[in-house]
Amino acid sequence: MTSKALAATLFGPEDLRMVERPLDPLASGMVRIRFGAGGICGSDMHYYRHARTGDFVVTSPLVLGHEIAGEVVEISGSAPGLKTGDRVAVNPSRWCGHCTPCREGRLNLCENIFFMGSASKTPHMQGGFSSLFDAVPAQCVKIPDHVTYQAAALAEPLAVCLHAVARAGDVKGKRAVLFGSGPIGLLTMLAARRAGIAEVTVVDIAAAPLAFATRLGANHVIDISKGDEALKAVAPYDVAFEVSGTAAGLASAIGAVRRGGVVVQIGNLPGGQFPTPANAVMAKEIDLRGSFRFGPEFMTAVELISDGSVDVLSLVTAERPLSVAPDAVRLALDRSQSVKVVLTAQ
Ligand SMILES: [Zn+2]
Ligand SMILES: [Zn+2]
């Protein structure tokens, strides 16, 4: 069965179009999925604006989307545990399973990883903002009937945040500060709460996302749009999460933790190199830890969404059909009204 798919395809900065692309007959060992829902991520927005995110540069047309869920409509070869009609959350990562990081259990660091909707490799691996797309069975995690595709699509960003909290070590009873009140910041807050954190302060430069953080349960919020005096007046934190993707956010995170504190960098800074207050890392013996994507946390994320432990839909501020994805991305970019925008099939 050869068919066509309608896909949100990026051709260059601010040039995102819905394009019909032919699909090859389904390759052996693959499953074909009909789009159910897709979350628009900060990285999709960076790709849209600059045709790059961090050091990943788009060099040929790229179908966006890596936070996706849908229905299995075709299977070629064997797909243990899967059948057509299954509703699945789709893990955008394909790990090789045999490189050194994979053997160490650090799947997200796989040297041969394929990640949907990412320009980290050339040729790019196409994403899931497409009416039909293909995956390997290992990417598909079945969801119960009561879980909507919209919620299942957000397993991916939740997995990112579960991984970031795991990177922070034991956070039980600790005080944390979080730079960046977007979806990843907010989900990190919810994930940290689940891990037993005592107190979370959220820092941002925009009022609307901070108000949203308060509604979701932040203990304190600090607006540093006019300077960071209020932040400096607070006792140093045990843990800082840098989610803003800015050099200033990273510098503030390093400045805000106590001696012996932990800084977890989740945010993807603009490409290139930046001055960092590295002597503070030395003198305070700060553990500065990177956090990149996720490993087995994807499975955990689906479980936490399914059993109601984390209400990912509380972040969703708008739903739009896939067919108007370019408009939806522009809506998502407006932080005064959007937290998380989710694409739906219709
Ligand atoms: Zn994402
Ligand atoms: Zn590997």
XYZ file of C-alpha atoms and ligand atoms in Angstrom:
348
model
C 0.000 0.000 0.000
C 1.705 3.180 -1.184
C 0.108 6.337 0.035
C 0.633 9.998 0.614
C 1.001 11.986 3.770
C 0.473 15.647 4.540
C 3.416 16.888 6.588
C 4.464 20.157 8.262
C 7.759 20.669 6.448
C 10.349 23.332 7.208
C 12.218 24.756 4.219
C 14.025 27.626 5.932
C 13.546 30.298 8.612
C 9.803 31.039 9.000
C 9.077 28.910 5.937
C 6.943 26.060 7.263
C 4.463 24.564 4.833
C 2.013 21.704 4.724
C 3.399 19.524 1.949
C 2.080 16.310 0.469
C 4.804 13.704 0.345
C 4.619 10.230 -1.128
C 5.182 7.350 1.258
C 7.143 4.329 0.115
C 5.622 0.919 0.718
C 6.133 0.147 4.390
C 9.575 -1.379 4.933
C 9.881 -4.714 6.666
C 10.101 -4.424 10.427
C 8.297 -1.088 10.482
C 4.869 0.077 11.534
C 2.880 2.900 9.955
C 1.109 5.297 12.262
C -1.766 7.649 11.628
C -1.233 10.966 13.383
C -3.365 11.357 16.508
C -1.820 14.379 18.237
C 1.488 16.233 18.457
C 2.913 18.705 20.938
C 4.727 21.762 19.605
C 8.071 21.911 21.393
C 10.449 24.797 22.005
C 12.869 23.146 19.604
C 10.191 23.065 16.876
C 9.774 26.816 17.463
C 13.533 27.403 17.256
C 13.667 25.427 14.023
C 10.767 27.482 12.698
C 12.353 30.840 13.504
C 15.992 30.186 12.705
C 16.073 26.850 10.829
C 18.296 25.659 13.637
C 18.150 24.814 17.321
C 21.347 25.082 19.323
C 24.084 23.510 17.197
C 21.639 21.522 15.009
C 21.229 23.262 11.645
C 18.536 22.421 9.072
C 20.281 21.823 5.733
C 17.432 20.145 3.812
C 13.618 20.151 4.212
C 12.679 18.848 7.650
C 9.319 17.537 8.821
C 8.996 18.826 12.383
C 7.565 17.023 15.385
C 8.834 14.616 18.017
C 6.062 14.714 20.645
C 3.547 12.438 19.003
C 0.888 9.813 19.436
C -1.329 7.999 16.984
C -2.892 4.801 15.748
C -1.065 1.833 14.216
C -2.600 1.381 10.771
C -0.150 -1.007 9.104
C 2.533 -3.453 10.203
C 5.186 -5.010 8.014
C 6.854 -8.130 9.353
C 6.822 -8.912 13.031
C 5.887 -6.358 15.667
C 5.603 -8.256 18.942
C 2.770 -6.963 21.103
C 1.413 -4.605 18.449
C -1.551 -4.886 16.123
C -3.306 -2.524 13.769
C -5.762 -0.324 15.603
C -3.511 0.015 18.660
C -3.301 3.522 20.072
C 0.299 4.415 20.907
C 2.569 7.096 22.281
C 5.549 7.261 19.925
C 9.038 7.521 21.372
C 10.929 9.674 18.845
C 14.244 7.963 19.680
C 15.655 4.907 17.956
C 18.602 3.560 19.905
C 21.154 1.133 18.458
C 21.465 -0.952 21.620
C 25.109 -1.907 21.119
C 27.336 1.198 21.353
C 29.180 1.995 24.608
C 26.551 4.407 26.058
C 23.742 1.983 25.114
C 25.567 -0.862 26.865
C 26.032 1.395 29.904
C 22.274 1.949 29.947
C 22.569 5.603 28.913
C 20.342 5.200 25.879
C 19.862 8.929 25.273
C 23.602 9.207 24.610
C 23.519 6.470 21.936
C 26.199 7.184 19.357
C 23.971 5.968 16.534
C 20.674 7.452 17.665
C 17.979 8.511 15.266
C 15.626 11.127 16.665
C 12.506 12.138 14.790
C 12.153 15.716 13.604
C 15.756 16.585 14.413
C 18.549 18.081 12.340
C 21.163 16.620 14.697
C 22.140 14.279 11.865
C 22.354 14.586 8.094
C 20.308 13.393 6.324
C 17.803 14.581 8.899
C 15.341 12.159 10.404
C 11.859 13.331 9.472
C 9.409 14.123 12.243
C 5.909 13.151 13.179
C 3.854 16.218 12.245
C 2.620 14.160 9.352
C -0.770 12.562 8.717
C 1.053 9.224 8.379
C 4.587 8.326 9.438
C 6.654 5.192 10.063
C 8.379 3.931 13.203
C 9.958 0.764 14.537
C 7.835 -1.273 16.949
C 10.174 -0.477 19.861
C 9.178 3.200 19.546
C 5.508 2.432 20.149
C 4.107 2.334 23.670
C 0.465 1.327 23.898
C -1.844 3.661 25.786
C -5.067 2.746 27.600
C -8.417 3.768 26.107
C -8.993 6.559 28.611
C -5.769 8.380 27.678
C -6.251 10.911 24.886
C -3.741 11.264 22.056
C -3.143 14.825 23.260
C -2.008 13.561 26.663
C -0.011 10.683 25.178
C 1.868 13.083 22.893
C 3.132 14.877 25.988
C 4.852 11.749 27.307
C 7.920 12.927 25.397
C 8.418 16.294 27.148
C 7.505 14.699 30.480
C 10.209 12.078 29.867
C 12.719 14.893 29.253
C 11.823 16.336 32.655
C 11.853 13.027 34.520
C 15.347 12.520 33.149
C 16.427 16.010 34.243
C 15.180 15.408 37.782
C 16.951 12.047 37.839
C 20.162 13.835 36.797
C 19.797 16.124 39.826
C 20.175 13.101 42.131
C 18.122 12.719 45.304
C 16.041 15.892 45.515
C 13.902 14.812 48.487
C 13.362 17.678 50.920
C 15.515 20.068 48.897
C 14.938 23.605 47.632
C 15.176 24.148 43.906
C 15.197 27.092 41.559
C 14.157 26.724 37.964
C 15.089 29.161 35.197
C 12.490 29.216 32.425
C 8.746 28.870 32.913
C 7.883 27.220 29.588
C 6.451 23.706 29.245
C 9.750 21.973 30.082
C 10.245 24.173 33.143
C 6.699 23.526 34.341
C 6.890 19.775 33.741
C 10.254 19.692 35.523
C 8.517 21.334 38.460
C 5.794 18.657 38.442
C 8.389 15.877 38.066
C 10.481 17.316 40.925
C 7.397 17.464 43.148
C 6.763 13.793 42.491
C 10.376 13.094 43.461
C 9.769 14.752 46.825
C 11.303 18.185 46.378
C 10.336 20.537 49.231
C 10.200 23.886 47.466
C 10.362 25.188 43.913
C 11.005 28.767 42.824
C 10.430 29.575 39.164
C 12.318 32.430 37.492
C 11.458 33.993 34.138
C 11.394 37.310 32.318
C 7.729 37.182 31.293
C 4.716 37.680 33.535
C 2.191 35.347 31.875
C 4.278 32.148 32.119
C 5.111 32.983 35.756
C 1.421 33.405 36.567
C 0.861 29.997 34.993
C 3.649 28.526 37.153
C 1.923 29.886 40.258
C -1.353 28.267 39.222
C 0.475 24.952 38.723
C 1.896 25.107 42.240
C 5.208 26.985 42.236
C 6.055 28.042 45.811
C 7.598 31.297 44.614
C 8.049 33.038 41.302
C 10.624 35.717 40.537
C 10.402 38.059 37.544
C 13.913 39.141 36.519
C 12.865 41.189 33.477
C 14.054 44.346 35.253
C 17.069 42.854 37.027
C 17.928 39.970 39.280
C 18.148 41.740 42.678
C 15.165 39.760 44.011
C 16.953 36.543 43.095
C 20.174 37.620 44.778
C 18.279 38.410 47.981
C 17.138 34.778 48.382
C 19.184 32.166 50.260
C 21.149 29.940 47.859
C 19.330 26.866 46.559
C 20.343 23.208 46.728
C 19.527 22.566 43.090
C 19.086 24.752 40.005
C 17.531 23.680 36.716
C 18.478 25.803 33.693
C 15.620 25.462 31.216
C 15.626 28.882 29.555
C 18.247 27.995 26.965
C 20.139 31.214 27.586
C 23.701 31.893 28.702
C 22.296 34.351 31.244
C 20.066 31.610 32.655
C 23.027 29.272 33.041
C 25.108 31.984 34.721
C 22.222 32.776 37.078
C 21.775 29.087 37.878
C 25.452 28.775 38.801
C 25.154 31.918 40.923
C 21.955 30.812 42.664
C 23.068 27.450 44.090
C 24.776 26.966 47.418
C 28.256 25.598 47.958
C 28.194 21.959 46.922
C 24.976 22.506 44.977
C 23.859 20.914 41.724
C 23.088 22.676 38.434
C 21.260 20.714 35.741
C 21.367 22.206 32.256
C 18.355 21.141 30.197
C 18.049 24.249 28.039
C 19.641 24.164 24.602
C 21.667 27.385 24.330
C 22.058 29.135 20.984
C 24.925 27.509 19.068
C 28.528 28.455 19.742
C 30.407 29.268 22.926
C 29.583 31.541 25.836
C 31.421 32.918 28.834
C 30.400 30.966 31.953
C 31.171 31.864 35.594
C 33.417 28.810 35.719
C 35.316 29.896 38.819
C 32.089 29.664 40.804
C 31.777 26.068 39.589
C 35.267 25.480 40.971
C 35.086 27.472 44.206
C 31.620 26.262 45.225
C 32.334 22.705 43.983
C 29.158 22.827 41.944
C 28.105 19.704 40.101
C 27.232 21.058 36.663
C 25.321 18.303 34.866
C 23.922 18.129 31.360
C 20.558 16.571 30.705
C 19.774 15.510 27.144
C 16.497 13.956 26.028
C 15.675 10.747 27.999
C 16.080 6.993 28.144
C 13.702 4.555 29.830
C 11.872 7.548 31.318
C 9.620 7.531 28.243
C 7.927 4.405 29.536
C 7.604 5.918 33.015
C 6.090 9.075 31.512
C 3.372 7.066 29.757
C 2.617 5.277 33.040
C 2.407 8.514 35.044
C 0.067 10.046 32.478
C -2.062 6.902 32.314
C -2.519 6.560 36.070
C -3.218 10.264 36.523
C -0.073 11.021 38.552
C 0.946 13.889 36.266
C -1.707 15.999 34.577
C 0.130 16.977 31.401
C -3.029 18.446 29.891
C -2.958 21.187 32.531
C -0.254 22.815 30.391
C -2.236 22.832 27.167
C -3.446 26.312 26.229
C -4.641 25.584 22.681
C -5.374 22.774 20.253
C -5.205 23.201 16.493
C -5.542 20.699 13.650
C -2.363 19.419 12.003
C -3.507 21.005 8.727
C -2.828 24.479 10.171
C 0.463 23.577 11.867
C 2.285 26.718 10.620
C -0.330 28.947 12.300
C -0.192 26.788 15.417
C 3.593 27.207 15.654
C 3.193 30.982 15.393
C 0.566 30.848 18.152
C 2.917 28.772 20.311
C 5.623 31.427 19.892
C 3.427 34.022 21.594
C 4.308 33.509 25.243
C 1.728 36.081 26.340
C -1.033 33.610 25.484
C 0.550 30.177 24.941
C 2.144 27.591 27.183
C 1.675 24.372 25.250
C -0.019 24.165 21.865
C -1.043 20.689 20.724
C -1.858 19.628 17.178
C -4.728 17.227 16.644
C -5.751 15.060 13.701
C -8.853 17.131 12.867
Zn 10.519 18.452 22.670
Zn 23.671 3.034 20.836
